[in-house]
XYZ file of C-alpha atoms in Angstrom:
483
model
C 91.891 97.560 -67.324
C 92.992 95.278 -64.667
C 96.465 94.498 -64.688
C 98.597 91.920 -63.029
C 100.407 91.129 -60.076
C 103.576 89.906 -59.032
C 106.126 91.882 -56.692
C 106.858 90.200 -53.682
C 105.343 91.956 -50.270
C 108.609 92.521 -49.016
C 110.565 94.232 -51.893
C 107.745 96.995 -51.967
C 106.703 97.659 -48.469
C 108.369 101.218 -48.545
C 105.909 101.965 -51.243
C 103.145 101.847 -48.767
C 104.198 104.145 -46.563
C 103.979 106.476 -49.095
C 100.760 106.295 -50.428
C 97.987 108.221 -50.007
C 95.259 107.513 -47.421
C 92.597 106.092 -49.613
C 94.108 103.175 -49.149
C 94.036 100.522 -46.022
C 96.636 98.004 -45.712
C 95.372 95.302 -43.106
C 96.920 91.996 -41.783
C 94.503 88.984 -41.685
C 94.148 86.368 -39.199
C 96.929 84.176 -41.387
C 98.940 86.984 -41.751
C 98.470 87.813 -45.460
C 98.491 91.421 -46.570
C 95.424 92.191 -48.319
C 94.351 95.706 -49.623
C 91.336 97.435 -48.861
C 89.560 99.802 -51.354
C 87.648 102.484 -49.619
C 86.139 103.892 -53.141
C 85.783 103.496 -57.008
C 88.699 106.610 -57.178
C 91.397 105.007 -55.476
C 91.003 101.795 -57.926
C 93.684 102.999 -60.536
C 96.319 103.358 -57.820
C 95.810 100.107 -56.193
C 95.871 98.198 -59.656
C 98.728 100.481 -60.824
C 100.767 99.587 -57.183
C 100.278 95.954 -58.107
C 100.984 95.927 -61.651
C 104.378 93.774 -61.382
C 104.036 90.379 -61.863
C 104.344 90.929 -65.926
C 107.796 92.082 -65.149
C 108.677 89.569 -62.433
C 111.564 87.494 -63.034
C 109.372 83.738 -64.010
C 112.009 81.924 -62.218
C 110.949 83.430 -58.176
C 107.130 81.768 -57.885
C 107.665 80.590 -54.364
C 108.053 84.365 -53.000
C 105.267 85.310 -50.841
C 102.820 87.803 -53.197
C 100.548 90.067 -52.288
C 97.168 87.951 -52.129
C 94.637 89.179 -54.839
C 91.763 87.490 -52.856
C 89.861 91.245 -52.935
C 90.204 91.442 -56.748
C 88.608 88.106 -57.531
C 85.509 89.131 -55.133
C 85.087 92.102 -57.055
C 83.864 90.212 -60.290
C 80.590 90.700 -61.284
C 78.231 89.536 -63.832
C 74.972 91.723 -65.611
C 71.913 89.361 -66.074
C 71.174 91.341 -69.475
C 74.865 92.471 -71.317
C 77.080 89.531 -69.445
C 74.575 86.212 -70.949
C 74.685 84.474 -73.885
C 72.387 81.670 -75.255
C 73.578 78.724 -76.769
C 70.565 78.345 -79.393
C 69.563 74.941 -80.311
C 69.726 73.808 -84.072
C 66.905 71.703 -83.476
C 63.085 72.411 -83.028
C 62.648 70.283 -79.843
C 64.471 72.649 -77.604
C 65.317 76.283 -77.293
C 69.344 76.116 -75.958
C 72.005 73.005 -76.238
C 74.285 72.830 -73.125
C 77.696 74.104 -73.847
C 80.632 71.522 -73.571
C 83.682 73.260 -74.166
C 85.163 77.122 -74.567
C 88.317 79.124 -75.159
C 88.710 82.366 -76.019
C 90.662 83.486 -78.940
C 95.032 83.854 -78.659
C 94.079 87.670 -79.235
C 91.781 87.815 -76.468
C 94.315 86.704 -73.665
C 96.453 89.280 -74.854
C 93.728 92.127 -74.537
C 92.527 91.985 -77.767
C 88.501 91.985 -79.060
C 87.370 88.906 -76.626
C 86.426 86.327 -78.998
C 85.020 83.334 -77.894
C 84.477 80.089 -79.411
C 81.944 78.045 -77.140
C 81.465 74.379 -78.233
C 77.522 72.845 -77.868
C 76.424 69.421 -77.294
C 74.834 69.510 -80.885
C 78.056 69.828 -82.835
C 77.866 73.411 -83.050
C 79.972 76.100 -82.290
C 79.113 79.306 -81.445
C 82.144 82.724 -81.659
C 80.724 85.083 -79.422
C 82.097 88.649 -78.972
C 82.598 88.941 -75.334
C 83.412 92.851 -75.482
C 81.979 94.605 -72.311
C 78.905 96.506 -73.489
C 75.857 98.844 -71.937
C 73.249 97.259 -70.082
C 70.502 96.794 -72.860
C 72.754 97.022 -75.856
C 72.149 94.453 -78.101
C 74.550 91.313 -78.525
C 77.345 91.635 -80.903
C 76.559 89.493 -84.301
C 77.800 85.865 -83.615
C 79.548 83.619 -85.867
C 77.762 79.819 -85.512
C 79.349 76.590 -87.104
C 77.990 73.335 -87.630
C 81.382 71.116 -88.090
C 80.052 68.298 -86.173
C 76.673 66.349 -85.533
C 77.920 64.813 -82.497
C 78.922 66.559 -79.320
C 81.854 68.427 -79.107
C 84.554 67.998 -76.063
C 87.042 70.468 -77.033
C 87.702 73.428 -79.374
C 91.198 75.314 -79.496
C 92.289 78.528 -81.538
C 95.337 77.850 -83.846
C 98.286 80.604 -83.263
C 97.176 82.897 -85.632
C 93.587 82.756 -84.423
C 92.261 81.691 -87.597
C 91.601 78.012 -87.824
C 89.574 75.890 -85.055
C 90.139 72.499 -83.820
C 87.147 70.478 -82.385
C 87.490 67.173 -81.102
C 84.223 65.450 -81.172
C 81.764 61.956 -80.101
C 81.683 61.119 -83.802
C 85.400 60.030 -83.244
C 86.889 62.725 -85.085
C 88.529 66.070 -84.855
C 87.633 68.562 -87.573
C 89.438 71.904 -88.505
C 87.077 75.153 -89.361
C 88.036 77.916 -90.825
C 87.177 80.975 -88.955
C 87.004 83.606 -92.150
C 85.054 81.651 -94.253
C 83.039 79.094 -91.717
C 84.122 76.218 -93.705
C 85.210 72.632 -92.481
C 88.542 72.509 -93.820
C 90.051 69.084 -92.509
C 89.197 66.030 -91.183
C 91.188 64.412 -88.723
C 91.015 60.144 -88.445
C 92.278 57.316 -86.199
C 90.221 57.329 -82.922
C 88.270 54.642 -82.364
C 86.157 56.059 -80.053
C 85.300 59.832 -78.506
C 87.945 62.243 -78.806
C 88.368 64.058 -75.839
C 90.598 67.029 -76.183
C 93.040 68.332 -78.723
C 95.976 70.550 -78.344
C 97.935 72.818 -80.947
C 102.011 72.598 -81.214
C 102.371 76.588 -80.010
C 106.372 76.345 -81.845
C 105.025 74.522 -85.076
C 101.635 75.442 -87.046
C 100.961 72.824 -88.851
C 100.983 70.305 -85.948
C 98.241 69.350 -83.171
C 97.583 66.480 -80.736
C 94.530 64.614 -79.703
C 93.283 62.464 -77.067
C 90.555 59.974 -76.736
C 88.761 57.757 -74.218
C 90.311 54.784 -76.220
C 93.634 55.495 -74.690
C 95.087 56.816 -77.758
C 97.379 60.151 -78.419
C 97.251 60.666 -82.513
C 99.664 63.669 -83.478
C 99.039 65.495 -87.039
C 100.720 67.216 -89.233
C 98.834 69.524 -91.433
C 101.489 69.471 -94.176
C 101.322 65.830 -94.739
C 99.261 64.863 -98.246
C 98.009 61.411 -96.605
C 94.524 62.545 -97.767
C 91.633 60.824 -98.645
C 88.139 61.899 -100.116
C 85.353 61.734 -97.249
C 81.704 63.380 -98.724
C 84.361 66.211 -100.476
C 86.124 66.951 -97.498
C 89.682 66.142 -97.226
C 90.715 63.366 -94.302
C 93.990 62.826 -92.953
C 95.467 60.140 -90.836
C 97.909 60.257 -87.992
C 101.538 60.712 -88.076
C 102.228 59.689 -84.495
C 99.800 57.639 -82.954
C 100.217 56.655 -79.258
C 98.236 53.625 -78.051
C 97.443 52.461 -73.959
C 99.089 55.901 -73.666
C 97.335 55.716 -70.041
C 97.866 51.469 -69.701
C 95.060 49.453 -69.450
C 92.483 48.199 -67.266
C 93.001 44.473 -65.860
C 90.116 42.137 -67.005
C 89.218 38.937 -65.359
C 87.455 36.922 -67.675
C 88.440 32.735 -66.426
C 89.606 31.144 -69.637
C 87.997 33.097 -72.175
C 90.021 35.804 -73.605
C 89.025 39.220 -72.623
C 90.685 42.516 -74.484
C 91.409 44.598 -71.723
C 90.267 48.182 -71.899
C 92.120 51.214 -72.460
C 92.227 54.176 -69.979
C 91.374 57.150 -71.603
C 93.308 60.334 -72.110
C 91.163 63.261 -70.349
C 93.789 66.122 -70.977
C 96.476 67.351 -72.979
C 98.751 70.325 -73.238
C 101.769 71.508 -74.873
C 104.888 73.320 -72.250
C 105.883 76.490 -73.324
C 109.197 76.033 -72.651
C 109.545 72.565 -74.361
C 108.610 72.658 -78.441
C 108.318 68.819 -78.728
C 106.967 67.784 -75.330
C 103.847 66.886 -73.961
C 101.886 66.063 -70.775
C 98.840 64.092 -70.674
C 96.674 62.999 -67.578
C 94.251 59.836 -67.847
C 91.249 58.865 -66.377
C 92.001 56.103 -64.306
C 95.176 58.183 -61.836
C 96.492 61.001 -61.101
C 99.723 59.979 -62.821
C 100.811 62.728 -65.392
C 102.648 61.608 -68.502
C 105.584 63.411 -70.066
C 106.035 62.676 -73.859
C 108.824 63.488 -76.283
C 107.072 63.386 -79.679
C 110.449 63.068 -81.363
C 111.265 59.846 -79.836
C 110.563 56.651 -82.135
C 107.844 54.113 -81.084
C 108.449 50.244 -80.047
C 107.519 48.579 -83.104
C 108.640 45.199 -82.159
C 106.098 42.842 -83.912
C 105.656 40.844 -80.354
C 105.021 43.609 -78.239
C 102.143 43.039 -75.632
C 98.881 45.318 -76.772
C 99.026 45.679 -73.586
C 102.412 48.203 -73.406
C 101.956 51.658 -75.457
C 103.345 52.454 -78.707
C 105.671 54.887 -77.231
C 107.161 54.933 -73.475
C 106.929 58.824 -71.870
C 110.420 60.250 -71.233
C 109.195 60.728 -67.328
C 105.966 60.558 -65.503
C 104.804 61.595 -62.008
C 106.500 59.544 -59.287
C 103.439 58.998 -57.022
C 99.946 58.927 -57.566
C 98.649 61.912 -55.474
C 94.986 61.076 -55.305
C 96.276 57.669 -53.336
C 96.404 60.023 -50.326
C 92.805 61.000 -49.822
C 91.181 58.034 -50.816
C 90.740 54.232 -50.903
C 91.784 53.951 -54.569
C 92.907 55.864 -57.524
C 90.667 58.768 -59.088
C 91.094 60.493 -62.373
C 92.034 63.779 -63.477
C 89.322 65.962 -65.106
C 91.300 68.647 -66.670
C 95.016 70.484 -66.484
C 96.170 74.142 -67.198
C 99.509 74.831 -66.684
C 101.339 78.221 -64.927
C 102.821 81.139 -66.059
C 104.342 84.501 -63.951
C 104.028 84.000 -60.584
C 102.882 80.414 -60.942
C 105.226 79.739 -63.575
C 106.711 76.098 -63.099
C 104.077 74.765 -61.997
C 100.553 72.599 -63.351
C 97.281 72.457 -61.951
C 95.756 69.168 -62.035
C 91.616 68.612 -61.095
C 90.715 65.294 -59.876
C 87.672 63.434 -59.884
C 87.822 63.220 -56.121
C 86.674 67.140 -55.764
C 90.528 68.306 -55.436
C 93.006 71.139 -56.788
C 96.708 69.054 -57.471
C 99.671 70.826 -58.055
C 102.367 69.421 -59.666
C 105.871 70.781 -60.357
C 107.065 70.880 -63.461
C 108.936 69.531 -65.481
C 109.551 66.746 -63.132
C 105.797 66.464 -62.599
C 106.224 65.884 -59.171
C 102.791 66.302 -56.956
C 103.336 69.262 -54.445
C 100.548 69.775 -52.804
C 96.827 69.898 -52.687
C 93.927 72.380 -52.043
C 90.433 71.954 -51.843
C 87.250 73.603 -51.566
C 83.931 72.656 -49.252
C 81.354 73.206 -52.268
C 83.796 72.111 -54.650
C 82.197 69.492 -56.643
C 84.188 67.767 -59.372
C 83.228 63.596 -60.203
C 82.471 64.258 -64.340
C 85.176 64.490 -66.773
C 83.050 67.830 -68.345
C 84.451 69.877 -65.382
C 87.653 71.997 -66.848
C 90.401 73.943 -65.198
C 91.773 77.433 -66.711
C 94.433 79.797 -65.797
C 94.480 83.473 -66.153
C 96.225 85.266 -68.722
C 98.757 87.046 -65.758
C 99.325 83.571 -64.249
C 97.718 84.922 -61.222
C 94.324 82.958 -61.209
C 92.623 79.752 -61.658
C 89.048 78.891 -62.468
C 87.438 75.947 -62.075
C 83.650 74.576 -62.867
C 81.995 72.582 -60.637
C 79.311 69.529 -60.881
C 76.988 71.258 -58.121
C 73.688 71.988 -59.569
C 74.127 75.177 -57.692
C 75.561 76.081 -60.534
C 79.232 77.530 -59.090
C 82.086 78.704 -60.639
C 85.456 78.819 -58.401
C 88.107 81.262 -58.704
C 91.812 80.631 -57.064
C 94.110 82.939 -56.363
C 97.273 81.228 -56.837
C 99.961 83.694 -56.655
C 101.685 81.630 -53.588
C 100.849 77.992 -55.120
C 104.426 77.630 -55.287
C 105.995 78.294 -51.813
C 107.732 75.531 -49.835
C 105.477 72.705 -48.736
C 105.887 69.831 -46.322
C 106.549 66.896 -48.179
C 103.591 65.784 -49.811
C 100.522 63.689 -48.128
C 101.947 65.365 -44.652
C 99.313 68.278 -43.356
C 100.289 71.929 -44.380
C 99.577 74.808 -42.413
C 96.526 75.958 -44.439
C 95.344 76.623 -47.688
C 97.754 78.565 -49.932
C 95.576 79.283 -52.451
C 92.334 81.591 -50.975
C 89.265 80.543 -52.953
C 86.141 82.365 -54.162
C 82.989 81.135 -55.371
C 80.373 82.525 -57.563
C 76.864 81.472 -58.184
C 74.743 82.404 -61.238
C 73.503 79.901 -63.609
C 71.563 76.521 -62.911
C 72.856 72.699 -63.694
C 77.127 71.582 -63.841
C 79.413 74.200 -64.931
C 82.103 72.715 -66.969
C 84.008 74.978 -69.376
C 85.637 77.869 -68.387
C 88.312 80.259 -69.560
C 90.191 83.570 -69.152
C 90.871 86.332 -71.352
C 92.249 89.387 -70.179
C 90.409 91.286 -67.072
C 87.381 88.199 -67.255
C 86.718 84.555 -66.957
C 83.614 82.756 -69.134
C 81.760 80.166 -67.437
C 79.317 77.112 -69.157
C 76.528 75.727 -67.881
C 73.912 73.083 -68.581
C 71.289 75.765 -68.692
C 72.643 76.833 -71.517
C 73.970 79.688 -70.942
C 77.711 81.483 -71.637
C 78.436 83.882 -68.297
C 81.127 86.553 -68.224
C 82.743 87.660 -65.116
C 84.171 90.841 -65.098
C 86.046 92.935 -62.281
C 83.754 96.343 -60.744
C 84.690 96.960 -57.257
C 81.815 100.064 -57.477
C 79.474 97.543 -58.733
C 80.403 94.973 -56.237
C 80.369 97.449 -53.364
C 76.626 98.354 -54.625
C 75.877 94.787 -54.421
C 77.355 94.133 -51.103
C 75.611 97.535 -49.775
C 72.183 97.030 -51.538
C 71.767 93.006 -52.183
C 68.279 93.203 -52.520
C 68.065 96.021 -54.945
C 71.047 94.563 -57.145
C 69.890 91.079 -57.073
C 67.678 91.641 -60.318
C 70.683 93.147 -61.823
C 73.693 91.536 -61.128
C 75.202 88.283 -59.595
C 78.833 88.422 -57.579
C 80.472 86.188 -55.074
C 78.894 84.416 -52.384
């Protein structure tokens, strides 16, 4: 098991000196202390002399960590037991590219690593993720047809048993995952829905976003049903409009309705049980939103003024800095142990924001050469311990990036002014074909989604990646690790 990280350098340097000599503490060029694992034996005590951020006070993220750069380059991937197949329902092709995936509330916390991947087709595929033998055969999947539309986003309910999938048809649907059956209906968008979040301090609620601009918020205990082929629809209890604004339209004397900026992420705080952060498509300009609040319902207001005001939003648009003009953001995840405080932000300009939160202030940026990010399909996820962050990538090399943000926090210049480097060392893996847009963690591996088709897990094996590095041409057929 691989555990996480967390105690600053300096408050355990004495256990070093103590340690046997299997192990190799060097200084890099930018002096960072990174550990060096001379065999598959020592493994246990390197993991066990790191296994502190789960016990790290959340409020110290800007002291300097030991870097975890070597872990993340030790993830591997088998090309028979690590693969999954998306399968098509149709007869004209043999896979539909994956959209979206999350695994399972269980799975983060080391449980049997469910995951729910989300198809192009309207199908959704729970796949057990569980590290097996090379040739054993794939655990029996659970497939559901909720949708005949694409589908942008699927999220586990708290107790793991209910799915919410937020779909091109202009609706979000609720499964059941026991029984496989469509359970609920959700209504109001007007056009695709683009990503839903579940209230983690109440049930019953969940939020949605869509590329109309809107934020609808339901509450599965409201009756406001209504009979669509059987299946029970509800409406909104909150709905949000120009959430984002809108787009300016020149149009002379004829009378042009502008067009809305859509919503491209959501997520809930953990700290906050009626907050909420979105990012739109048109800035990098995160929203803060107190669902509690009442709406403007002045008859004259201007369609073009939202429904609701945020509480606070970002005070600069960070994406101003590196560009002509505004880009969008693609996807958020937001911090927790070492990078507690903190949200991760990926723009359609190809960059890594960071934002503080909860003032939502940018704090710096990081970027990759290879990194490839103009499509809204491209997701962000962070790991389970807080420690990492994976991102897709629109490259048709087909690469997956893994951060190490343990230091994402420390002390920057102020922001748009040149830092002394990257704070957050960078790995990148290569192993399926087309864009890679969904990815997520569970606990000790990462799935990545490609257009090929194909589900990929990551897993750490520093023997395995030590045969690799040793005999690439021999483990090529085998196995695929970091480039």
């Amino acid at each position: 098991m691989l555990p996480t990280f967390g105690r600053a350098y300096t408050s355990t340097h004495h256990n070093f000196q103590h340690q046997k000599p299997r192990l190799m503490v060097a200084e890099s060029s930018n002096d960072a202390i990174d550990v060096v694992v001379k065999r598959r034996g020592c493994r246990r005590t390197v993991f066990r002399m790191l296994d502190l951020a789960s016990i790290s006070y959340p409020a110290e993220p800007h002291r300097m960590l030991l870097p975890s750069r070597n872990i993340l380059q030790s993830f591997v991937s088998s090309h028979t037991s690590d693969v999954f197949k998306c399968h098509s329902r149709t007869e004209d092709s043999f896979v539909s590219p994956p959209y979206a995936c999350a695994y399972s509330n269980e799975a983060k916390r080391g449980g049997v690593p469910l995951l729910a991947v989300a198809t192009e087709q309207g199908s959704i595929h729970i796949l057990d993720a569980t590290k097996r033998k090379e040739w054993d055969c794939e655990p029996a999947r659970v497939t559901l047809e909720p949708h005949d539309n694409g589908i942008f986003d699927v999220k586990w309910n708290a107790d793991d048993t209910l799915l919410a999938t937020a779909s091109g048809d202009k609706s979000t649907r609720i499964s059941s995952v026991e029984t496989q059956q469509l359970l609920s209906i959700l209504d109001g968008h007007t056009s695709t829905v683009k990503c839903v979040a579940w209230d983690p301090a109440h049930r019953d609620l969940l939020t949605t976003g869509g590329r109309d601009g809107m934020l609808c918020l339901y509450d599965l205990r409201v009756n406001n049903l209504s009979d669509q082929d059987e299946i029970p629809a509800r409406s909104a209890v909150i709905t949000i409009t120009a959430a984002h604004g809108q787009d300016k339209v020149s149009g002379g004397r004829q009378k042009i309705r502008p067009l809305p900026r859509g919503i491209t992420n959501i997520l809930y705080p953990d700290d906050r049980p009626h907050g909420l952060v979105s990012s739109g498509s048109f800035d990098g300009i995160l929203h803060y939103w107190d669902l509690r609040l009442p709406s403007n319902n002045s008859s004259k207001r201007s369609p073009k003024k939202p429904s609701h005001n945020p509480l606070f939003s970002s005070i600069m648009d960070p994406t101003i800095c590196h560009g002509a003009r505004s880009r969008g953001i693609t996807s958020m995840s937001q911090g927790s142990g070492p990078s507690a405080g903190l949200l991760f932000a990926l723009g359609a300009d190809s960059r890594l924001y960071i934002y503080s939160y909860p003032t939502l202030t940018p704090l710096r940026t990081e970027s990759h050469p290879n990194l490839q990010t103009n499509s809204f399909y491209v997701r962000l996820a962070t790991s389970p311990c807080g420690r990492w962050l994976a991102s897709g990538s629109t490259s048709r090399a087909g690469s997956l990036f893994l951060f190490d943000i343990s230091n994402a926090g420390r002390v920057a210049p102020s922001y748009g002014k040149r830092a002394d480097g990257p704070i957050s060392p960078t790995v990148r893996f290569r192993g399926q074909s087309g864009e890679i847009g969904a990815v997520d963690w569970a606990k000790d591996m990462v799935a990545s989604c490609a257009d090929d088709g194909t589900v990929r897990i990551w897993r750490p094996d520093l023997e395995v990646y030590q045969n690799c590095i040793s005999n690439s041409e021999e483990q090529k057929w085998d196995w695929f690790w970091s480039t």
